[in-house]
Amino acid sequence: MITITTTEALAEFCIRAAKHAYVTVDTEFLRERTYYSKLCLVQLAVPGDADEDAVLVDPLVEGLSLEPLYDLFRDENVVKVFHAARQDLEIFFVEAGVFPKPLFDTQVAAMVCGFGDQAGYETLVRKIARAPMDKSSRFTDWSRRPLTDAQKNYAIGDVTHLRQIYEYLAAELKKSGRGPWVEEELAILTDPATYTIHPEEAWMRLKTRTNSSRFLGIAKELARFREAYAQSRNVPRNRVMKDDALLELASTKPRNMQDLGRSRLLLREARKGEIAEGILQAVTAGLEMAQEDLPKASDKARDKLQVNPALADLLRVLLKARCEQEKVAQKLIASAADLDALAAGRRDVQALRGWRADVFGNDALRLCEGKLALAAKGQRVEVFEV
């Protein structure tokens, strides 16, 4: 098994890879101790069975540049094949501002090709490549060196089996004509906005039941500070303060260090220095925010929708029926929140756009308008005009 440790060796492999129709790619990384993922290993494979057709690249080796790989990513004559690409793409976007193009994600393709909602890599290896997989190294520390043989074998398997999976799914998409469905999904994965987190929007992820605009204003400022601090220091946001501590502070409104010291939930490291000062400034900003600028619970709470529960249930049945008929994963079409939004009269959901509208969205609208009805017939659900 070849492990690449120099820029020259990586460049040589990438030049060879550029002569093939596709290259499979995977990464191993850590994120427990950082805000952004720490890239620890890159796995690459091209069609073939020779040892040099599948390699490991060690980005932790001093002096190794990944620029030859990024040049390959920019080469639009070579398809870059990933499985569940989102986190991998985020790493490369943050590191180098580059997206692999053209891109193929076997998880998305499998969900379109009838492999269900849980199209995991291990499942595809078993069903398509018909090979066993040893997943014992999945949760090991990929930053430690040297890597064990077990780690290397696990890592290389993530790109060698992927070749057969890609070729099978690409052929299935060509037969079904559903390639544009996958392309529509991949456009989202290669949109920089997918990976850009704005600190001023961080409060939207907080789970709170309060309707107090002032409380939400303070929470918004605290979440904004936490996100910006975590990004700038590359530390996990929970290392700055956890959600429960943030909500406690939004409630108690500390104005000085003595007040801050009374917090029950705040980490010890956050009671002094830059974090403590940032917290107090955020609380002050929240308290001084103009009334018209304060956030409202309705800005984030979907549970305030006036959902017609019977209609929501019918939409779920319709979604299941259409997805079984088309052999496409339900969660790729619409989430439970999307269905509730439709049942509440919202028309800005993704299920009403693009290929989703053809499969489900158009019929969903007609069901909402009373133009379609559902009936059980044996084990099937039939859809008919009213």
mmCIF file of C-alpha atoms in Angstrom:
data_model
loop_
_atom_site.group_PDB
_atom_site.id
_atom_site.type_symbol
_atom_site.label_atom_id
_atom_site.label_comp_id
_atom_site.label_asym_id
_atom_site.label_seq_id
_atom_site.Cartn_x
_atom_site.Cartn_y
_atom_site.Cartn_z
ATOM 1 C CA MET A 1 0.000 0.000 0.000
ATOM 2 C CA ILE A 2 1.489 3.347 -1.096
ATOM 3 C CA THR A 3 1.492 6.317 1.266
ATOM 4 C CA ILE A 4 2.375 9.625 -0.387
ATOM 5 C CA THR A 5 4.471 11.922 1.798
ATOM 6 C CA THR A 6 5.921 14.420 -0.694
ATOM 7 C CA THR A 7 4.440 17.033 -3.009
ATOM 8 C CA GLU A 8 6.356 15.527 -5.911
ATOM 9 C CA ALA A 9 4.838 12.067 -5.411
ATOM 10 C CA LEU A 10 1.354 13.578 -5.100
ATOM 11 C CA ALA A 11 1.854 15.560 -8.298
ATOM 12 C CA GLU A 12 2.966 12.391 -10.107
ATOM 13 C CA PHE A 13 -0.145 10.504 -8.994
ATOM 14 C CA CYS A 14 -2.451 13.409 -9.921
ATOM 15 C CA ILE A 15 -0.916 13.615 -13.414
ATOM 16 C CA ARG A 16 -1.687 9.903 -13.876
ATOM 17 C CA ALA A 17 -5.164 10.365 -12.420
ATOM 18 C CA ALA A 18 -5.907 13.141 -14.920
ATOM 19 C CA LYS A 19 -5.692 10.535 -17.708
ATOM 20 C CA HIS A 20 -8.654 8.606 -16.284
ATOM 21 C CA ALA A 21 -12.365 9.322 -16.517
ATOM 22 C CA TYR A 22 -12.734 9.490 -12.751
ATOM 23 C CA VAL A 23 -10.917 9.397 -9.430
ATOM 24 C CA THR A 24 -12.448 8.308 -6.123
ATOM 25 C CA VAL A 25 -11.730 10.456 -3.063
ATOM 26 C CA ASP A 26 -12.235 10.210 0.682
ATOM 27 C CA THR A 27 -10.774 11.850 3.782
ATOM 28 C CA GLU A 28 -10.192 11.107 7.435
ATOM 29 C CA PHE A 29 -10.343 14.028 9.830
ATOM 30 C CA LEU A 30 -10.848 15.110 13.416
ATOM 31 C CA ARG A 31 -13.181 17.804 14.707
ATOM 32 C CA GLU A 32 -13.496 17.145 18.420
ATOM 33 C CA ARG A 33 -10.939 19.772 19.431
ATOM 34 C CA THR A 34 -11.352 22.371 16.669
ATOM 35 C CA TYR A 35 -14.064 24.480 15.045
ATOM 36 C CA TYR A 36 -12.967 23.501 11.560
ATOM 37 C CA SER A 37 -12.160 19.909 10.663
ATOM 38 C CA LYS A 38 -8.487 18.943 10.846
ATOM 39 C CA LEU A 39 -7.560 16.998 7.712
ATOM 40 C CA CYS A 40 -5.542 13.928 8.682
ATOM 41 C CA LEU A 41 -5.561 11.704 5.593
ATOM 42 C CA VAL A 42 -6.669 11.766 1.956
ATOM 43 C CA GLN A 43 -7.428 8.570 0.056
ATOM 44 C CA LEU A 44 -7.400 8.472 -3.757
ATOM 45 C CA ALA A 45 -7.997 5.728 -6.318
ATOM 46 C CA VAL A 46 -8.251 5.488 -10.095
ATOM 47 C CA PRO A 47 -9.632 2.586 -12.150
ATOM 48 C CA GLY A 48 -7.389 -0.476 -12.016
ATOM 49 C CA ASP A 49 -6.068 -3.177 -9.721
ATOM 50 C CA ALA A 50 -2.386 -2.268 -9.403
ATOM 51 C CA ASP A 51 -0.957 -1.127 -6.060
ATOM 52 C CA GLU A 52 -0.247 2.334 -7.431
ATOM 53 C CA ASP A 53 -3.901 2.790 -8.484
ATOM 54 C CA ALA A 54 -4.980 3.448 -4.877
ATOM 55 C CA VAL A 55 -2.917 5.614 -2.533
ATOM 56 C CA LEU A 56 -3.008 7.319 0.844
ATOM 57 C CA VAL A 57 -1.850 10.936 1.110
ATOM 58 C CA ASP A 58 -0.524 12.145 4.467
ATOM 59 C CA PRO A 59 -1.251 15.901 4.739
ATOM 60 C CA LEU A 60 0.328 16.022 8.208
ATOM 61 C CA VAL A 61 3.823 15.511 6.785
ATOM 62 C CA GLU A 62 5.757 18.761 7.001
ATOM 63 C CA GLY A 63 6.329 20.355 3.607
ATOM 64 C CA LEU A 64 3.670 18.397 1.698
ATOM 65 C CA SER A 65 1.411 20.676 -0.378
ATOM 66 C CA LEU A 66 -2.014 19.569 -1.570
ATOM 67 C CA GLU A 67 -1.931 21.964 -4.522
ATOM 68 C CA PRO A 68 -1.492 19.118 -7.074
ATOM 69 C CA LEU A 69 -4.691 17.589 -5.700
ATOM 70 C CA TYR A 70 -6.482 20.918 -5.974
ATOM 71 C CA ASP A 71 -5.349 21.186 -9.599
ATOM 72 C CA LEU A 72 -6.912 17.772 -10.191
ATOM 73 C CA PHE A 73 -10.096 18.982 -8.509
ATOM 74 C CA ARG A 74 -10.199 21.875 -10.997
ATOM 75 C CA ASP A 75 -9.750 19.552 -13.991
ATOM 76 C CA GLU A 76 -13.262 19.257 -15.411
ATOM 77 C CA ASN A 77 -12.305 16.300 -17.590
ATOM 78 C CA VAL A 78 -12.068 14.022 -14.540
ATOM 79 C CA VAL A 79 -15.092 13.168 -12.382
ATOM 80 C CA LYS A 80 -14.336 13.342 -8.653
ATOM 81 C CA VAL A 81 -16.281 10.619 -6.846
ATOM 82 C CA PHE A 82 -17.111 10.864 -3.131
ATOM 83 C CA HIS A 83 -19.543 9.155 -0.793
ATOM 84 C CA ALA A 84 -21.478 11.531 1.521
ATOM 85 C CA ALA A 85 -19.299 14.376 0.303
ATOM 86 C CA ARG A 86 -20.503 17.272 2.423
ATOM 87 C CA GLN A 87 -17.894 17.166 5.193
ATOM 88 C CA ASP A 88 -15.100 16.365 2.755
ATOM 89 C CA LEU A 89 -16.077 19.305 0.557
ATOM 90 C CA GLU A 90 -16.230 21.627 3.550
ATOM 91 C CA ILE A 91 -12.632 20.732 4.411
ATOM 92 C CA PHE A 92 -11.347 21.530 0.924
ATOM 93 C CA PHE A 93 -13.438 24.702 0.679
ATOM 94 C CA VAL A 94 -12.157 26.009 4.019
ATOM 95 C CA GLU A 95 -8.568 24.950 3.316
ATOM 96 C CA ALA A 96 -8.254 26.141 -0.277
ATOM 97 C CA GLY A 97 -11.524 27.681 -1.455
ATOM 98 C CA VAL A 98 -11.872 24.923 -4.066
ATOM 99 C CA PHE A 99 -14.661 22.492 -4.955
ATOM 100 C CA PRO A 100 -14.020 19.303 -6.955
ATOM 101 C CA LYS A 101 -15.712 19.626 -10.360
ATOM 102 C CA PRO A 102 -17.348 17.684 -11.832
ATOM 103 C CA LEU A 103 -18.554 15.983 -8.661
ATOM 104 C CA PHE A 104 -20.386 12.698 -8.116
ATOM 105 C CA ASP A 105 -21.753 11.715 -4.695
ATOM 106 C CA THR A 106 -22.631 8.029 -4.472
ATOM 107 C CA GLN A 107 -24.849 8.564 -1.426
ATOM 108 C CA VAL A 108 -27.076 11.013 -3.304
ATOM 109 C CA ALA A 109 -27.064 8.784 -6.383
ATOM 110 C CA ALA A 110 -27.981 5.725 -4.309
ATOM 111 C CA MET A 111 -30.940 7.533 -2.749
ATOM 112 C CA VAL A 112 -32.159 8.415 -6.241
ATOM 113 C CA CYS A 113 -31.592 4.844 -7.469
ATOM 114 C CA GLY A 114 -33.791 3.082 -4.922
ATOM 115 C CA PHE A 115 -31.380 2.254 -2.094
ATOM 116 C CA GLY A 116 -33.564 3.988 0.495
ATOM 117 C CA ASP A 117 -33.015 6.747 3.031
ATOM 118 C CA GLN A 118 -30.001 5.119 4.682
ATOM 119 C CA ALA A 119 -27.667 4.669 1.735
ATOM 120 C CA GLY A 120 -24.551 4.146 3.861
ATOM 121 C CA TYR A 121 -21.220 3.237 2.323
ATOM 122 C CA GLU A 122 -21.098 -0.138 4.060
ATOM 123 C CA THR A 123 -24.549 -0.962 2.665
ATOM 124 C CA LEU A 124 -23.484 -0.091 -0.874
ATOM 125 C CA VAL A 125 -20.267 -2.094 -0.549
ATOM 126 C CA ARG A 126 -22.301 -5.097 0.535
ATOM 127 C CA LYS A 127 -25.060 -4.747 -2.074
ATOM 128 C CA ILE A 128 -23.090 -3.529 -5.088
ATOM 129 C CA ALA A 129 -19.446 -4.525 -4.596
ATOM 130 C CA ARG A 130 -20.505 -7.634 -2.627
ATOM 131 C CA ALA A 131 -17.494 -7.307 -0.373
ATOM 132 C CA PRO A 132 -17.105 -7.341 3.435
ATOM 133 C CA MET A 133 -15.838 -4.284 5.310
ATOM 134 C CA ASP A 134 -13.923 -4.056 8.567
ATOM 135 C CA LYS A 135 -15.206 -0.905 10.300
ATOM 136 C CA SER A 136 -13.199 -1.374 13.518
ATOM 137 C CA SER A 137 -10.915 1.585 12.713
ATOM 138 C CA ARG A 138 -13.755 4.036 12.038
ATOM 139 C CA PHE A 139 -13.409 5.977 15.297
ATOM 140 C CA THR A 140 -9.637 5.862 15.745
ATOM 141 C CA ASP A 141 -7.449 8.947 16.182
ATOM 142 C CA TRP A 142 -6.384 9.739 12.619
ATOM 143 C CA SER A 143 -3.959 12.445 13.746
ATOM 144 C CA ARG A 144 -1.606 9.992 15.483
ATOM 145 C CA ARG A 145 1.404 8.677 13.639
ATOM 146 C CA PRO A 146 2.379 6.111 12.585
ATOM 147 C CA LEU A 147 -0.896 4.795 11.237
ATOM 148 C CA THR A 148 -1.517 1.115 11.897
ATOM 149 C CA ASP A 149 -2.000 -1.411 9.116
ATOM 150 C CA ALA A 150 -5.626 -1.769 10.226
ATOM 151 C CA GLN A 151 -6.168 1.979 9.811
ATOM 152 C CA LYS A 152 -4.557 1.970 6.379
ATOM 153 C CA ASN A 153 -6.624 -0.989 5.193
ATOM 154 C CA TYR A 154 -9.815 0.617 6.458
ATOM 155 C CA ALA A 155 -8.973 3.947 4.822
ATOM 156 C CA ILE A 156 -8.028 2.520 1.435
ATOM 157 C CA GLY A 157 -11.242 0.473 1.357
ATOM 158 C CA ASP A 158 -13.195 3.715 1.340
ATOM 159 C CA VAL A 159 -11.951 4.478 -2.184
ATOM 160 C CA THR A 160 -11.279 1.084 -3.759
ATOM 161 C CA HIS A 161 -14.831 -0.259 -3.383
ATOM 162 C CA LEU A 162 -16.104 3.172 -4.361
ATOM 163 C CA ARG A 163 -14.917 2.584 -7.929
ATOM 164 C CA GLN A 164 -17.335 -0.279 -8.497
ATOM 165 C CA ILE A 165 -20.140 1.538 -6.698
ATOM 166 C CA TYR A 166 -19.664 4.619 -8.879
ATOM 167 C CA GLU A 167 -19.634 2.670 -12.128
ATOM 168 C CA TYR A 168 -22.805 0.805 -11.151
ATOM 169 C CA LEU A 169 -24.725 3.910 -10.042
ATOM 170 C CA ALA A 170 -23.577 5.989 -13.017
ATOM 171 C CA ALA A 171 -24.915 3.287 -15.321
ATOM 172 C CA GLU A 172 -28.213 3.158 -13.413
ATOM 173 C CA LEU A 173 -28.640 6.920 -13.688
ATOM 174 C CA LYS A 174 -27.948 6.798 -17.404
ATOM 175 C CA LYS A 175 -30.619 4.111 -17.855
ATOM 176 C CA SER A 176 -33.211 5.915 -15.713
ATOM 177 C CA GLY A 177 -32.505 9.400 -17.005
ATOM 178 C CA ARG A 178 -32.240 10.668 -13.447
ATOM 179 C CA GLY A 179 -28.786 12.199 -13.812
ATOM 180 C CA PRO A 180 -30.271 15.736 -13.690
ATOM 181 C CA TRP A 181 -31.860 14.884 -10.316
ATOM 182 C CA VAL A 182 -28.424 14.162 -8.882
ATOM 183 C CA GLU A 183 -26.905 17.235 -10.542
ATOM 184 C CA GLU A 184 -29.521 19.414 -8.858
ATOM 185 C CA GLU A 185 -28.512 18.050 -5.460
ATOM 186 C CA LEU A 186 -24.796 18.410 -6.160
ATOM 187 C CA ALA A 187 -25.269 22.078 -7.040
ATOM 188 C CA ILE A 188 -26.187 22.606 -3.380
ATOM 189 C CA LEU A 189 -23.075 20.738 -2.222
ATOM 190 C CA THR A 190 -20.820 22.949 -4.344
ATOM 191 C CA ASP A 191 -22.430 26.224 -3.287
ATOM 192 C CA PRO A 192 -20.151 28.223 -0.924
ATOM 193 C CA ALA A 193 -23.253 29.341 0.986
ATOM 194 C CA THR A 194 -23.714 25.736 2.160
ATOM 195 C CA TYR A 195 -20.509 25.998 4.211
ATOM 196 C CA THR A 196 -20.610 29.650 5.256
ATOM 197 C CA ILE A 197 -21.771 30.154 8.829
ATOM 198 C CA HIS A 198 -22.709 33.724 9.735
ATOM 199 C CA PRO A 199 -22.293 34.497 13.460
ATOM 200 C CA GLU A 200 -25.322 36.813 13.425
ATOM 201 C CA GLU A 201 -27.508 33.833 12.459
ATOM 202 C CA ALA A 202 -26.098 31.423 15.052
ATOM 203 C CA TRP A 203 -28.955 32.075 17.500
ATOM 204 C CA MET A 204 -31.352 30.366 15.092
ATOM 205 C CA ARG A 205 -29.954 26.983 16.184
ATOM 206 C CA LEU A 206 -30.758 27.547 19.858
ATOM 207 C CA LYS A 207 -33.655 25.586 21.322
ATOM 208 C CA THR A 208 -35.701 27.800 23.580
ATOM 209 C CA ARG A 209 -39.417 28.095 24.301
ATOM 210 C CA THR A 210 -39.473 31.691 25.437
ATOM 211 C CA ASN A 211 -41.338 34.371 23.507
ATOM 212 C CA SER A 212 -39.467 37.236 25.184
ATOM 213 C CA SER A 213 -37.887 39.411 22.500
ATOM 214 C CA ARG A 214 -35.388 40.869 24.987
ATOM 215 C CA PHE A 215 -34.283 37.401 26.076
ATOM 216 C CA LEU A 216 -33.875 36.415 22.422
ATOM 217 C CA GLY A 217 -31.959 39.622 21.728
ATOM 218 C CA ILE A 218 -29.429 38.796 24.452
ATOM 219 C CA ALA A 219 -29.244 35.176 23.316
ATOM 220 C CA LYS A 220 -28.646 36.362 19.761
ATOM 221 C CA GLU A 221 -25.723 38.546 20.821
ATOM 222 C CA LEU A 222 -24.249 35.794 22.991
ATOM 223 C CA ALA A 223 -24.528 33.278 20.149
ATOM 224 C CA ARG A 224 -22.979 35.775 17.727
ATOM 225 C CA PHE A 225 -20.019 36.332 20.069
ATOM 226 C CA ARG A 226 -19.572 32.600 20.680
ATOM 227 C CA GLU A 227 -19.602 31.764 16.969
ATOM 228 C CA ALA A 228 -17.193 34.556 16.013
ATOM 229 C CA TYR A 229 -14.818 33.687 18.869
ATOM 230 C CA ALA A 230 -14.875 29.968 18.019
ATOM 231 C CA GLN A 231 -14.226 30.674 14.339
ATOM 232 C CA SER A 232 -11.362 33.081 14.980
ATOM 233 C CA ARG A 233 -9.662 30.766 17.513
ATOM 234 C CA ASN A 234 -10.585 27.520 15.695
ATOM 235 C CA VAL A 235 -12.052 25.966 18.823
ATOM 236 C CA PRO A 236 -15.397 24.126 19.206
ATOM 237 C CA ARG A 237 -18.222 26.480 20.125
ATOM 238 C CA ASN A 238 -19.004 24.338 23.186
ATOM 239 C CA ARG A 239 -15.510 25.048 24.478
ATOM 240 C CA VAL A 240 -16.479 28.713 24.627
ATOM 241 C CA MET A 241 -19.831 28.063 26.294
ATOM 242 C CA LYS A 242 -22.468 25.377 25.961
ATOM 243 C CA ASP A 243 -26.029 26.092 24.926
ATOM 244 C CA ASP A 244 -27.441 25.642 28.414
ATOM 245 C CA ALA A 245 -24.931 28.147 29.826
ATOM 246 C CA LEU A 246 -25.720 30.614 27.038
ATOM 247 C CA LEU A 247 -29.447 30.444 27.750
ATOM 248 C CA GLU A 248 -28.778 30.791 31.483
ATOM 249 C CA LEU A 249 -26.790 33.977 30.821
ATOM 250 C CA ALA A 250 -29.538 35.350 28.578
ATOM 251 C CA SER A 251 -31.894 34.882 31.526
ATOM 252 C CA THR A 252 -29.668 36.172 34.369
ATOM 253 C CA LYS A 253 -28.198 39.079 32.328
ATOM 254 C CA PRO A 254 -24.827 39.440 34.125
ATOM 255 C CA ARG A 255 -23.462 42.996 34.016
ATOM 256 C CA ASN A 256 -20.049 42.499 35.621
ATOM 257 C CA MET A 257 -17.495 39.816 36.531
ATOM 258 C CA GLN A 258 -19.099 39.278 39.931
ATOM 259 C CA ASP A 259 -22.457 38.534 38.307
ATOM 260 C CA LEU A 260 -20.738 36.228 35.854
ATOM 261 C CA GLY A 261 -19.142 34.278 38.686
ATOM 262 C CA ARG A 262 -22.592 33.280 39.940
ATOM 263 C CA SER A 263 -23.369 31.296 36.805
ATOM 264 C CA ARG A 264 -24.026 27.632 37.549
ATOM 265 C CA LEU A 265 -23.321 26.338 34.050
ATOM 266 C CA LEU A 266 -20.545 28.482 32.619
ATOM 267 C CA LEU A 267 -17.176 26.759 32.146
ATOM 268 C CA ARG A 268 -14.411 27.900 34.468
ATOM 269 C CA GLU A 269 -12.296 29.133 31.551
ATOM 270 C CA ALA A 270 -15.131 31.406 30.423
ATOM 271 C CA ARG A 271 -15.328 33.305 33.735
ATOM 272 C CA LYS A 272 -12.224 35.358 33.001
ATOM 273 C CA GLY A 273 -10.223 36.907 30.201
ATOM 274 C CA GLU A 274 -11.433 37.473 26.651
ATOM 275 C CA ILE A 275 -14.405 35.128 26.848
ATOM 276 C CA ALA A 276 -15.763 36.743 30.005
ATOM 277 C CA GLU A 277 -15.323 40.221 28.530
ATOM 278 C CA GLY A 278 -17.012 39.107 25.302
ATOM 279 C CA ILE A 279 -19.942 37.668 27.231
ATOM 280 C CA LEU A 280 -20.485 40.871 29.199
ATOM 281 C CA GLN A 281 -20.277 42.978 26.040
ATOM 282 C CA ALA A 282 -22.777 40.680 24.310
ATOM 283 C CA VAL A 283 -25.230 40.926 27.234
ATOM 284 C CA THR A 284 -24.921 44.709 27.189
ATOM 285 C CA ALA A 285 -25.501 44.794 23.421
ATOM 286 C CA GLY A 286 -28.596 42.647 23.856
ATOM 287 C CA LEU A 287 -29.957 44.851 26.641
ATOM 288 C CA GLU A 288 -29.345 48.013 24.629
ATOM 289 C CA MET A 289 -30.728 46.665 21.331
ATOM 290 C CA ALA A 290 -33.531 48.854 19.975
ATOM 291 C CA GLN A 291 -36.992 47.356 20.345
ATOM 292 C CA GLU A 292 -37.544 47.218 16.596
ATOM 293 C CA ASP A 293 -34.289 45.288 16.125
ATOM 294 C CA LEU A 294 -35.059 42.570 18.643
ATOM 295 C CA PRO A 295 -35.634 39.090 17.167
ATOM 296 C CA LYS A 296 -39.017 37.439 17.512
ATOM 297 C CA ALA A 297 -39.762 33.838 18.329
ATOM 298 C CA SER A 298 -41.653 33.606 15.049
ATOM 299 C CA ASP A 299 -38.399 34.327 13.193
ATOM 300 C CA LYS A 300 -37.220 30.803 13.961
ATOM 301 C CA ALA A 301 -40.054 28.727 15.394
ATOM 302 C CA ARG A 302 -41.708 26.359 12.947
ATOM 303 C CA ASP A 303 -43.961 25.105 15.719
ATOM 304 C CA LYS A 304 -45.935 28.341 15.420
ATOM 305 C CA LEU A 305 -47.275 27.231 12.051
ATOM 306 C CA GLN A 306 -51.003 26.655 11.947
ATOM 307 C CA VAL A 307 -50.669 23.090 10.713
ATOM 308 C CA ASN A 308 -53.711 21.141 9.562
ATOM 309 C CA PRO A 309 -52.807 17.790 11.197
ATOM 310 C CA ALA A 310 -55.110 15.697 9.002
ATOM 311 C CA LEU A 311 -53.651 17.251 5.849
ATOM 312 C CA ALA A 312 -50.116 16.722 7.164
ATOM 313 C CA ASP A 313 -50.886 13.025 7.664
ATOM 314 C CA LEU A 314 -52.282 12.754 4.123
ATOM 315 C CA LEU A 315 -49.153 14.397 2.731
ATOM 316 C CA ARG A 316 -47.025 11.825 4.541
ATOM 317 C CA VAL A 317 -49.027 9.019 2.967
ATOM 318 C CA LEU A 318 -48.730 10.637 -0.466
ATOM 319 C CA LEU A 319 -44.973 11.070 -0.052
ATOM 320 C CA LYS A 320 -44.536 7.432 0.948
ATOM 321 C CA ALA A 321 -46.662 6.255 -1.983
ATOM 322 C CA ARG A 322 -44.868 8.397 -4.562
ATOM 323 C CA CYS A 323 -41.407 7.458 -3.274
ATOM 324 C CA GLU A 324 -42.212 3.748 -3.306
ATOM 325 C CA GLN A 325 -43.547 4.108 -6.832
ATOM 326 C CA GLU A 326 -40.478 6.011 -8.052
ATOM 327 C CA LYS A 327 -37.998 4.092 -5.870
ATOM 328 C CA VAL A 328 -36.454 7.232 -4.425
ATOM 329 C CA ALA A 329 -35.619 8.032 -0.796
ATOM 330 C CA GLN A 330 -38.319 9.988 1.050
ATOM 331 C CA LYS A 331 -35.933 12.242 2.940
ATOM 332 C CA LEU A 332 -34.432 13.386 -0.361
ATOM 333 C CA ILE A 333 -37.854 14.731 -1.386
ATOM 334 C CA ALA A 334 -39.230 16.341 1.777
ATOM 335 C CA SER A 335 -38.640 16.443 5.512
ATOM 336 C CA ALA A 336 -41.341 16.232 8.179
ATOM 337 C CA ALA A 337 -40.966 20.002 8.652
ATOM 338 C CA ASP A 338 -41.543 20.542 4.917
ATOM 339 C CA LEU A 339 -44.755 18.533 5.052
ATOM 340 C CA ASP A 340 -45.976 20.490 8.090
ATOM 341 C CA ALA A 341 -45.189 23.736 6.269
ATOM 342 C CA LEU A 342 -47.204 22.598 3.257
ATOM 343 C CA ALA A 343 -50.092 21.620 5.539
ATOM 344 C CA ALA A 344 -49.940 25.101 7.073
ATOM 345 C CA GLY A 345 -50.213 26.811 3.694
ATOM 346 C CA ARG A 346 -46.534 27.568 3.102
ATOM 347 C CA ARG A 347 -45.378 27.333 -0.508
ATOM 348 C CA ASP A 348 -41.682 28.121 -0.158
ATOM 349 C CA VAL A 349 -40.511 24.559 0.510
ATOM 350 C CA GLN A 350 -37.937 22.738 -1.593
ATOM 351 C CA ALA A 351 -40.351 19.894 -2.384
ATOM 352 C CA LEU A 352 -42.225 22.222 -4.749
ATOM 353 C CA ARG A 353 -39.193 22.941 -6.931
ATOM 354 C CA GLY A 354 -37.272 21.140 -9.639
ATOM 355 C CA TRP A 355 -37.466 17.372 -9.983
ATOM 356 C CA ARG A 356 -39.088 17.064 -6.546
ATOM 357 C CA ALA A 357 -42.150 18.855 -7.888
ATOM 358 C CA ASP A 358 -42.462 16.280 -10.671
ATOM 359 C CA VAL A 359 -42.212 13.351 -8.272
ATOM 360 C CA PHE A 360 -44.241 14.732 -5.358
ATOM 361 C CA GLY A 361 -44.673 18.504 -5.116
ATOM 362 C CA ASN A 362 -47.231 19.047 -7.863
ATOM 363 C CA ASP A 363 -49.465 16.276 -6.527
ATOM 364 C CA ALA A 364 -48.961 17.584 -2.988
ATOM 365 C CA LEU A 365 -50.344 20.974 -4.032
ATOM 366 C CA ARG A 366 -53.329 19.349 -5.700
ATOM 367 C CA LEU A 367 -53.953 17.304 -2.558
ATOM 368 C CA CYS A 368 -53.863 20.495 -0.472
ATOM 369 C CA GLU A 369 -56.352 22.087 -2.869
ATOM 370 C CA GLY A 370 -58.755 19.147 -2.623
ATOM 371 C CA LYS A 371 -58.183 18.033 -6.213
ATOM 372 C CA LEU A 372 -56.616 14.667 -5.322
ATOM 373 C CA ALA A 373 -57.685 11.883 -2.987
ATOM 374 C CA LEU A 374 -55.971 8.800 -1.583
ATOM 375 C CA ALA A 375 -57.350 5.295 -1.231
ATOM 376 C CA ALA A 376 -55.928 2.076 0.166
ATOM 377 C CA LYS A 377 -55.983 -0.878 -2.189
ATOM 378 C CA GLY A 378 -54.436 -3.982 -0.692
ATOM 379 C CA GLN A 379 -50.875 -3.140 0.271
ATOM 380 C CA ARG A 380 -50.788 -0.077 -1.997
ATOM 381 C CA VAL A 381 -52.028 3.499 -1.810
ATOM 382 C CA GLU A 382 -53.731 4.776 -4.937
ATOM 383 C CA VAL A 383 -54.000 8.432 -5.931
ATOM 384 C CA PHE A 384 -56.983 9.576 -7.971
ATOM 385 C CA GLU A 385 -58.691 12.750 -9.167
ATOM 386 C CA VAL A 386 -61.595 14.153 -7.167
#
